[in-house]
Amino acid sequence: MTADRHRDVIVVGAGPAGSAVACHLARSGLDVLLLEKSSFPREKVCGDGLTPRAVQELRTLGIDLDAPGWFPNKGIRLIADGRRLELDWPDAHGLTRTRADLDELLARQAVAAGATLRENTKVTAPLQTRGRVTGVETETATHEARLVIAADGASSRLSVALGLRPSATRPIGIAGRRYFRSPRHDEAHLEIWLDLAPAAYGWIFGMGDGTCNVGVALLRTDHPDYRGLLSRWLTTLPPAWGLTEHNATG
Ligand SMILES: Cc1cc2nc3c(=O)[nH]c(=O)nc-3n(C[C@H](O)[C@H](O)[C@H](O)COP(=O)(O)OP(=O)(O)OC[C@H]3O[C@@H](n4cnc5c(N)ncnc54)[C@H](O)[C@@H]3O)c2cc1C
């Protein structure tokens, strides 16, 4: 095991949270190490929809939103009980972008701000001295810092290793998502279907590149049949939308 130099901050996980915090802290002059277990570009199951507040965060990070690859939306369309309601964002627009692209852009922005990014580097345990977190261990090295930030996602193994547990009073959601070639790829609204099943919803988000991101989310039960829910919902949608196995791209 090698020992890395002492850092100001270690950020575990280069998802949007980790890369954003690494970018801001590096920009303010701190020595930041960003550790990511996978390598970019990498997939992440997501709707790929960004609200205006997220768009504003991207601007603050200095991401070039005029570059190709971003697809704007002007609001959301809610569908339930045979009715539809379109709500436009007030004086702003949202965006869609695949997480494969978005997360890499954000990680590279953190690097441009001065953070050191190590991909393919899985944090295996926290280092602790007298009850205080002083760093982390990876498979091959130890890293110490004044501050360690666990940005390792919803299941945050690092937090669990430190004794934190998810709140029993908060439900866990699970989801399934696919991409389809579809003529609806350039819809101006993010579409959300609210009555697929109790405590479940579906979404159709145009990516502007010939494809739609389509998925369902539901609260976890003992037998969460999210695949069945997605398949059954898709069979009820107009064939002209093209959300069929033949057009599935991912
Ligand atoms: C089905 C679904 C649909 C969603 N749709 C939307 C949407 O349309 N719009 C929206 O804004 N949000 C959406 N979300 C929420 C969004 O995905 C999360 O809010 C977001 O990913 C959280 O970012 P994060 O950086 O905290 O964590 P993550 O994106 O999960 O990133 C965590 C990172 O940590 C890394 N990591 C984990 N463990 C380790 C380790 N031990 N060592 C090193 N690295 C590690 C992972 O590889 C990953 O890169 C959706 C979520 C789901 C599940």
mmCIF file of C-alpha atoms and ligand atoms in Angstrom:
data_model
loop_
_atom_site.group_PDB
_atom_site.id
_atom_site.type_symbol
_atom_site.label_atom_id
_atom_site.label_comp_id
_atom_site.label_asym_id
_atom_site.label_seq_id
_atom_site.Cartn_x
_atom_site.Cartn_y
_atom_site.Cartn_z
ATOM 1 C CA MET A 1 0.000 0.000 0.000
ATOM 2 C CA THR A 2 1.358 3.413 -0.964
ATOM 3 C CA ALA A 3 0.609 6.652 0.882
ATOM 4 C CA ASP A 4 -0.489 9.661 -1.152
ATOM 5 C CA ARG A 5 0.440 13.222 -0.113
ATOM 6 C CA HIS A 6 -1.784 14.925 2.463
ATOM 7 C CA ARG A 7 -4.635 16.856 0.794
ATOM 8 C CA ASP A 8 -7.000 19.586 1.882
ATOM 9 C CA VAL A 9 -10.060 17.667 0.685
ATOM 10 C CA ILE A 10 -10.834 14.180 -0.582
ATOM 11 C CA VAL A 11 -14.106 13.787 -2.479
ATOM 12 C CA VAL A 12 -15.327 10.211 -2.875
ATOM 13 C CA GLY A 13 -17.415 9.786 -6.034
ATOM 14 C CA ALA A 14 -17.378 11.856 -9.225
ATOM 15 C CA GLY A 15 -21.118 12.042 -9.849
ATOM 16 C CA PRO A 16 -22.674 15.500 -10.192
ATOM 17 C CA ALA A 17 -22.431 16.179 -6.444
ATOM 18 C CA GLY A 18 -18.790 15.116 -6.108
ATOM 19 C CA SER A 19 -17.562 16.821 -9.260
ATOM 20 C CA ALA A 20 -19.436 20.037 -8.456
ATOM 21 C CA VAL A 21 -18.053 20.277 -4.926
ATOM 22 C CA ALA A 22 -14.558 19.343 -6.144
ATOM 23 C CA CYS A 23 -14.773 22.046 -8.813
ATOM 24 C CA HIS A 24 -15.870 24.774 -6.393
ATOM 25 C CA LEU A 25 -13.291 23.858 -3.742
ATOM 26 C CA ALA A 26 -10.411 23.540 -6.212
ATOM 27 C CA ARG A 27 -11.368 26.880 -7.708
ATOM 28 C CA SER A 28 -11.115 28.453 -4.270
ATOM 29 C CA GLY A 29 -7.504 27.260 -4.054
ATOM 30 C CA LEU A 30 -7.762 24.011 -2.090
ATOM 31 C CA ASP A 31 -5.810 20.857 -2.946
ATOM 32 C CA VAL A 32 -8.661 18.471 -3.892
ATOM 33 C CA LEU A 33 -8.445 14.768 -4.698
ATOM 34 C CA LEU A 34 -11.515 13.325 -6.477
ATOM 35 C CA LEU A 35 -11.740 9.516 -6.381
ATOM 36 C CA GLU A 36 -14.064 7.663 -8.756
ATOM 37 C CA LYS A 37 -14.467 3.882 -8.917
ATOM 38 C CA SER A 38 -15.491 3.791 -12.583
ATOM 39 C CA SER A 39 -14.025 5.527 -15.604
ATOM 40 C CA PHE A 40 -15.596 8.104 -17.889
ATOM 41 C CA PRO A 41 -17.710 8.012 -19.910
ATOM 42 C CA ARG A 42 -19.904 5.878 -17.682
ATOM 43 C CA GLU A 43 -23.643 5.171 -17.659
ATOM 44 C CA LYS A 44 -25.970 6.034 -14.784
ATOM 45 C CA VAL A 45 -29.653 5.124 -14.710
ATOM 46 C CA CYS A 46 -31.415 8.488 -14.756
ATOM 47 C CA GLY A 47 -34.116 10.443 -16.568
ATOM 48 C CA ASP A 48 -31.421 12.806 -17.884
ATOM 49 C CA GLY A 49 -33.754 15.785 -17.267
ATOM 50 C CA LEU A 50 -32.297 19.000 -15.848
ATOM 51 C CA THR A 51 -34.579 21.621 -14.305
ATOM 52 C CA PRO A 52 -33.773 25.346 -14.606
ATOM 53 C CA ARG A 53 -32.190 25.266 -11.139
ATOM 54 C CA ALA A 54 -29.821 22.530 -12.281
ATOM 55 C CA VAL A 55 -29.095 24.529 -15.438
ATOM 56 C CA GLN A 56 -28.190 27.506 -13.246
ATOM 57 C CA GLU A 57 -25.784 25.279 -11.261
ATOM 58 C CA LEU A 58 -24.127 24.227 -14.526
ATOM 59 C CA ARG A 59 -23.660 27.900 -15.451
ATOM 60 C CA THR A 60 -22.120 28.604 -12.045
ATOM 61 C CA LEU A 61 -19.692 25.746 -12.661
ATOM 62 C CA GLY A 62 -18.728 27.361 -15.966
ATOM 63 C CA ILE A 63 -20.057 24.579 -18.209
ATOM 64 C CA ASP A 64 -20.432 25.725 -21.823
ATOM 65 C CA LEU A 65 -24.164 25.374 -22.464
ATOM 66 C CA ASP A 66 -23.826 26.720 -26.019
ATOM 67 C CA ALA A 67 -21.711 23.722 -27.064
ATOM 68 C CA PRO A 68 -23.479 20.947 -29.026
ATOM 69 C CA GLY A 69 -25.215 18.119 -27.170
ATOM 70 C CA TRP A 70 -27.647 20.020 -24.932
ATOM 71 C CA PHE A 71 -31.357 19.819 -25.699
ATOM 72 C CA PRO A 72 -33.611 22.508 -24.178
ATOM 73 C CA ASN A 73 -37.081 21.987 -22.736
ATOM 74 C CA LYS A 74 -39.570 24.646 -21.709
ATOM 75 C CA GLY A 75 -41.437 22.837 -18.942
ATOM 76 C CA ILE A 76 -43.200 19.665 -17.877
ATOM 77 C CA ARG A 77 -46.356 17.959 -19.086
ATOM 78 C CA LEU A 78 -48.242 16.000 -16.429
ATOM 79 C CA ILE A 79 -50.598 13.254 -17.614
ATOM 80 C CA ALA A 80 -53.139 11.451 -15.415
ATOM 81 C CA ASP A 81 -56.682 10.172 -15.644
ATOM 82 C CA GLY A 82 -56.883 11.018 -19.345
ATOM 83 C CA ARG A 83 -55.991 14.649 -18.715
ATOM 84 C CA ARG A 84 -52.831 16.609 -19.413
ATOM 85 C CA LEU A 85 -51.435 19.763 -17.882
ATOM 86 C CA GLU A 86 -48.508 21.689 -19.346
ATOM 87 C CA LEU A 87 -46.514 23.793 -16.929
ATOM 88 C CA ASP A 88 -43.822 26.005 -18.404
ATOM 89 C CA TRP A 89 -40.741 26.853 -16.359
ATOM 90 C CA PRO A 90 -40.995 30.489 -15.263
ATOM 91 C CA ASP A 91 -38.611 32.645 -17.372
ATOM 92 C CA ALA A 92 -36.076 29.864 -17.851
ATOM 93 C CA HIS A 93 -35.481 26.599 -19.653
ATOM 94 C CA GLY A 94 -34.439 23.121 -18.660
ATOM 95 C CA LEU A 95 -32.125 20.758 -20.533
ATOM 96 C CA THR A 96 -31.589 17.084 -21.215
ATOM 97 C CA ARG A 97 -28.204 15.414 -21.569
ATOM 98 C CA THR A 98 -27.215 11.774 -21.078
ATOM 99 C CA ARG A 99 -25.467 11.056 -17.808
ATOM 100 C CA ALA A 100 -22.675 9.432 -19.801
ATOM 101 C CA ASP A 101 -21.944 12.901 -21.198
ATOM 102 C CA LEU A 102 -22.980 15.094 -18.284
ATOM 103 C CA ASP A 103 -20.997 13.362 -15.572
ATOM 104 C CA GLU A 104 -17.837 13.315 -17.668
ATOM 105 C CA LEU A 105 -18.216 17.025 -18.484
ATOM 106 C CA LEU A 106 -18.551 17.841 -14.782
ATOM 107 C CA ALA A 107 -15.584 15.686 -13.782
ATOM 108 C CA ARG A 108 -13.414 17.306 -16.464
ATOM 109 C CA GLN A 109 -14.551 20.729 -15.245
ATOM 110 C CA ALA A 110 -13.352 19.842 -11.738
ATOM 111 C CA VAL A 111 -9.984 18.869 -13.228
ATOM 112 C CA ALA A 112 -9.832 22.128 -15.204
ATOM 113 C CA ALA A 113 -10.406 23.947 -11.890
ATOM 114 C CA GLY A 114 -7.360 22.188 -10.432
ATOM 115 C CA ALA A 115 -8.727 19.061 -8.760
ATOM 116 C CA THR A 116 -6.863 15.784 -9.189
ATOM 117 C CA LEU A 117 -9.190 13.081 -10.565
ATOM 118 C CA ARG A 118 -8.342 9.397 -10.140
ATOM 119 C CA GLU A 119 -10.659 7.132 -12.130
ATOM 120 C CA ASN A 120 -10.886 3.350 -11.602
ATOM 121 C CA THR A 121 -10.159 4.041 -7.941
ATOM 122 C CA LYS A 122 -12.580 2.480 -5.510
ATOM 123 C CA VAL A 123 -12.609 3.696 -1.928
ATOM 124 C CA THR A 124 -12.782 0.619 0.280
ATOM 125 C CA ALA A 125 -12.840 2.117 3.802
ATOM 126 C CA PRO A 126 -12.559 5.332 5.773
ATOM 127 C CA LEU A 127 -9.411 6.067 7.786
ATOM 128 C CA GLN A 128 -10.172 7.208 11.326
ATOM 129 C CA THR A 129 -8.068 8.670 14.094
ATOM 130 C CA ARG A 130 -9.639 9.080 17.520
ATOM 131 C CA GLY A 131 -13.137 8.891 16.072
ATOM 132 C CA ARG A 132 -12.474 11.461 13.352
ATOM 133 C CA VAL A 133 -12.338 10.684 9.632
ATOM 134 C CA THR A 134 -8.836 11.561 8.439
ATOM 135 C CA GLY A 135 -8.797 9.948 5.003
ATOM 136 C CA VAL A 136 -9.717 6.912 2.969
ATOM 137 C CA GLU A 137 -8.263 3.630 1.823
ATOM 138 C CA THR A 138 -8.417 2.421 -1.757
ATOM 139 C CA GLU A 139 -7.406 -1.013 -3.040
ATOM 140 C CA THR A 140 -3.804 0.142 -3.469
ATOM 141 C CA ALA A 141 -3.202 3.291 -1.398
ATOM 142 C CA THR A 142 -4.080 5.383 1.624
ATOM 143 C CA HIS A 143 -5.075 9.029 1.217
ATOM 144 C CA GLU A 144 -5.277 11.575 4.031
ATOM 145 C CA ALA A 145 -6.985 14.951 4.096
ATOM 146 C CA ARG A 146 -8.367 17.614 6.425
ATOM 147 C CA LEU A 147 -11.845 16.934 5.071
ATOM 148 C CA VAL A 148 -13.429 13.876 3.422
ATOM 149 C CA ILE A 149 -16.672 14.316 1.483
ATOM 150 C CA ALA A 150 -18.791 11.224 0.819
ATOM 151 C CA ALA A 151 -20.406 11.899 -2.575
ATOM 152 C CA ASP A 152 -20.664 8.210 -3.381
ATOM 153 C CA GLY A 153 -24.339 8.176 -4.265
ATOM 154 C CA ALA A 154 -27.638 7.193 -2.714
ATOM 155 C CA SER A 155 -26.336 3.977 -1.153
ATOM 156 C CA SER A 156 -23.143 5.725 0.116
ATOM 157 C CA ARG A 157 -21.101 2.775 1.338
ATOM 158 C CA LEU A 158 -18.684 5.219 2.952
ATOM 159 C CA SER A 159 -21.447 6.664 5.128
ATOM 160 C CA VAL A 160 -22.651 3.163 5.988
ATOM 161 C CA ALA A 161 -19.089 2.162 6.945
ATOM 162 C CA LEU A 162 -19.154 5.086 9.397
ATOM 163 C CA GLY A 163 -22.350 3.845 11.006
ATOM 164 C CA LEU A 164 -24.895 6.027 9.206
ATOM 165 C CA ARG A 165 -28.076 4.272 8.093
ATOM 166 C CA PRO A 166 -30.920 5.302 5.777
ATOM 167 C CA SER A 167 -33.901 6.630 7.680
ATOM 168 C CA ALA A 168 -36.468 3.858 8.169
ATOM 169 C CA THR A 169 -39.241 6.412 7.724
ATOM 170 C CA ARG A 170 -38.182 7.370 4.214
ATOM 171 C CA PRO A 171 -39.275 5.081 1.392
ATOM 172 C CA ILE A 172 -36.787 3.833 -1.164
ATOM 173 C CA GLY A 173 -37.642 4.218 -4.814
ATOM 174 C CA ILE A 174 -36.471 1.955 -7.587
ATOM 175 C CA ALA A 175 -36.634 2.501 -11.309
ATOM 176 C CA GLY A 176 -36.077 1.107 -14.770
ATOM 177 C CA ARG A 177 -35.031 3.147 -17.760
ATOM 178 C CA ARG A 178 -34.514 2.590 -21.491
ATOM 179 C CA TYR A 179 -33.636 4.632 -24.565
ATOM 180 C CA PHE A 180 -35.710 4.372 -27.766
ATOM 181 C CA ARG A 181 -35.424 5.918 -31.201
ATOM 182 C CA SER A 182 -38.638 7.938 -31.356
ATOM 183 C CA PRO A 183 -40.244 10.744 -33.357
ATOM 184 C CA ARG A 184 -40.990 12.331 -29.961
ATOM 185 C CA HIS A 185 -37.284 12.976 -29.345
ATOM 186 C CA ASP A 186 -37.682 16.735 -29.865
ATOM 187 C CA GLU A 187 -40.705 17.371 -27.627
ATOM 188 C CA ALA A 188 -40.532 20.750 -25.907
ATOM 189 C CA HIS A 189 -41.836 19.401 -22.576
ATOM 190 C CA LEU A 190 -40.604 16.716 -20.209
ATOM 191 C CA GLU A 191 -43.554 14.314 -19.966
ATOM 192 C CA ILE A 192 -44.532 12.633 -16.719
ATOM 193 C CA TRP A 193 -47.301 10.029 -16.404
ATOM 194 C CA LEU A 194 -48.666 10.024 -12.879
ATOM 195 C CA ASP A 195 -51.153 7.146 -12.714
ATOM 196 C CA LEU A 196 -49.323 4.030 -13.915
ATOM 197 C CA ALA A 197 -49.876 2.263 -10.578
ATOM 198 C CA PRO A 198 -50.158 3.333 -6.928
ATOM 199 C CA ALA A 199 -47.002 5.224 -5.901
ATOM 200 C CA ALA A 200 -45.487 4.882 -9.367
ATOM 201 C CA TYR A 201 -44.886 7.186 -12.316
ATOM 202 C CA GLY A 202 -43.426 7.054 -15.779
ATOM 203 C CA TRP A 203 -41.503 9.568 -17.857
ATOM 204 C CA ILE A 204 -40.754 10.274 -21.507
ATOM 205 C CA PHE A 205 -37.959 12.807 -21.941
ATOM 206 C CA GLY A 206 -36.824 13.828 -25.413
ATOM 207 C CA MET A 207 -33.067 13.853 -25.843
ATOM 208 C CA GLY A 208 -33.126 15.852 -29.086
ATOM 209 C CA ASP A 209 -30.809 13.359 -30.771
ATOM 210 C CA GLY A 210 -33.403 11.015 -32.255
ATOM 211 C CA THR A 211 -33.979 9.195 -28.963
ATOM 212 C CA CYS A 212 -36.198 9.421 -25.892
ATOM 213 C CA ASN A 213 -35.284 8.451 -22.353
ATOM 214 C CA VAL A 214 -38.255 6.441 -21.048
ATOM 215 C CA GLY A 215 -38.625 4.944 -17.593
ATOM 216 C CA VAL A 216 -40.740 4.134 -14.578
ATOM 217 C CA ALA A 217 -40.117 4.662 -10.892
ATOM 218 C CA LEU A 218 -41.977 3.149 -7.970
ATOM 219 C CA LEU A 219 -41.653 2.808 -4.245
ATOM 220 C CA ARG A 220 -39.872 -0.370 -3.272
ATOM 221 C CA THR A 221 -42.119 -3.253 -2.274
ATOM 222 C CA ASP A 222 -41.139 -6.855 -1.598
ATOM 223 C CA HIS A 223 -41.493 -7.682 -5.303
ATOM 224 C CA PRO A 224 -40.824 -4.511 -7.244
ATOM 225 C CA ASP A 225 -41.765 -5.516 -10.772
ATOM 226 C CA TYR A 226 -40.500 -2.358 -12.447
ATOM 227 C CA ARG A 227 -39.661 -4.201 -15.679
ATOM 228 C CA GLY A 228 -43.225 -5.507 -15.947
ATOM 229 C CA LEU A 229 -44.634 -2.077 -15.129
ATOM 230 C CA LEU A 230 -42.507 -0.450 -17.847
ATOM 231 C CA SER A 231 -43.402 -3.109 -20.450
ATOM 232 C CA ARG A 232 -47.124 -2.950 -19.681
ATOM 233 C CA TRP A 233 -47.158 0.857 -19.855
ATOM 234 C CA LEU A 234 -45.292 0.918 -23.166
ATOM 235 C CA THR A 235 -47.840 -1.413 -24.788
ATOM 236 C CA THR A 236 -50.598 1.129 -23.989
ATOM 237 C CA LEU A 237 -48.821 3.986 -25.826
ATOM 238 C CA PRO A 238 -49.483 4.893 -29.481
ATOM 239 C CA PRO A 239 -47.392 2.710 -31.867
ATOM 240 C CA ALA A 240 -46.457 5.858 -33.814
ATOM 241 C CA TRP A 241 -44.317 6.950 -30.858
ATOM 242 C CA GLY A 242 -42.008 4.061 -31.661
ATOM 243 C CA LEU A 243 -41.406 2.939 -28.067
ATOM 244 C CA THR A 244 -41.000 -0.690 -29.117
ATOM 245 C CA GLU A 245 -38.331 -3.347 -28.711
ATOM 246 C CA HIS A 246 -37.332 -2.805 -32.323
ATOM 247 C CA ASN A 247 -36.384 0.828 -31.571
ATOM 248 C CA ALA A 248 -34.727 0.232 -28.205
ATOM 249 C CA THR A 249 -31.146 1.473 -28.160
ATOM 250 C CA GLY A 250 -30.238 0.977 -24.528
HETATM 251 C C1 LIG B 1 -34.192 6.227 -12.310
HETATM 252 C C2 LIG B 1 -33.720 7.582 -11.880
HETATM 253 C C3 LIG B 1 -34.108 8.681 -12.614
HETATM 254 C C4 LIG B 1 -33.621 9.937 -12.257
HETATM 255 N N1 LIG B 1 -33.948 10.996 -13.049
HETATM 256 C C5 LIG B 1 -33.456 12.211 -12.759
HETATM 257 C C6 LIG B 1 -33.673 13.298 -13.659
HETATM 258 O O1 LIG B 1 -34.315 13.168 -14.710
HETATM 259 N N2 LIG B 1 -33.159 14.498 -13.327
HETATM 260 C C7 LIG B 1 -32.420 14.672 -12.165
HETATM 261 O O2 LIG B 1 -31.975 15.803 -11.924
HETATM 262 N N3 LIG B 1 -32.176 13.643 -11.326
HETATM 263 C C8 LIG B 1 -32.663 12.423 -11.605
HETATM 264 N N4 LIG B 1 -32.389 11.371 -10.778
HETATM 265 C C9 LIG B 1 -31.590 11.619 -9.568
HETATM 266 C C10 LIG B 1 -30.114 11.694 -9.903
HETATM 267 O O3 LIG B 1 -29.710 10.526 -10.597
HETATM 268 C C11 LIG B 1 -29.314 11.832 -8.596
HETATM 269 O O4 LIG B 1 -29.824 12.920 -7.867
HETATM 270 C C12 LIG B 1 -27.851 12.056 -8.862
HETATM 271 O O5 LIG B 1 -27.267 11.017 -9.599
HETATM 272 C C13 LIG B 1 -27.119 12.184 -7.522
HETATM 273 O O6 LIG B 1 -25.798 12.540 -7.816
HETATM 274 P P1 LIG B 1 -24.627 12.142 -6.839
HETATM 275 O O7 LIG B 1 -23.392 12.769 -7.387
HETATM 276 O O8 LIG B 1 -25.024 12.423 -5.432
HETATM 277 O O9 LIG B 1 -24.535 10.538 -6.908
HETATM 278 P P2 LIG B 1 -24.246 9.574 -8.148
HETATM 279 O O10 LIG B 1 -24.674 10.196 -9.415
HETATM 280 O O11 LIG B 1 -24.817 8.260 -7.758
HETATM 281 O O12 LIG B 1 -22.669 9.475 -8.190
HETATM 282 C C14 LIG B 1 -21.958 8.755 -7.221
HETATM 283 C C15 LIG B 1 -20.594 8.443 -7.797
HETATM 284 O O13 LIG B 1 -19.810 7.830 -6.785
HETATM 285 C C16 LIG B 1 -19.087 6.752 -7.361
HETATM 286 N N5 LIG B 1 -18.773 5.832 -6.277
HETATM 287 C C17 LIG B 1 -19.649 5.078 -5.572
HETATM 288 N N6 LIG B 1 -18.988 4.353 -4.626
HETATM 289 C C18 LIG B 1 -17.675 4.670 -4.757
HETATM 290 C C19 LIG B 1 -16.508 4.238 -4.078
HETATM 291 N N7 LIG B 1 -16.552 3.354 -3.080
HETATM 292 N N8 LIG B 1 -15.320 4.744 -4.466
HETATM 293 C C20 LIG B 1 -15.244 5.664 -5.495
HETATM 294 N N9 LIG B 1 -16.342 6.088 -6.173
HETATM 295 C C21 LIG B 1 -17.524 5.600 -5.807
HETATM 296 C C22 LIG B 1 -20.047 6.185 -8.411
HETATM 297 O O14 LIG B 1 -19.359 5.416 -9.395
HETATM 298 C C23 LIG B 1 -20.648 7.466 -8.974
HETATM 299 O O15 LIG B 1 -19.884 7.985 -10.050
HETATM 300 C C24 LIG B 1 -32.806 10.097 -11.111
HETATM 301 C C25 LIG B 1 -32.444 8.986 -10.370
HETATM 302 C C26 LIG B 1 -32.887 7.734 -10.744
HETATM 303 C C27 LIG B 1 -32.449 6.550 -9.949
#
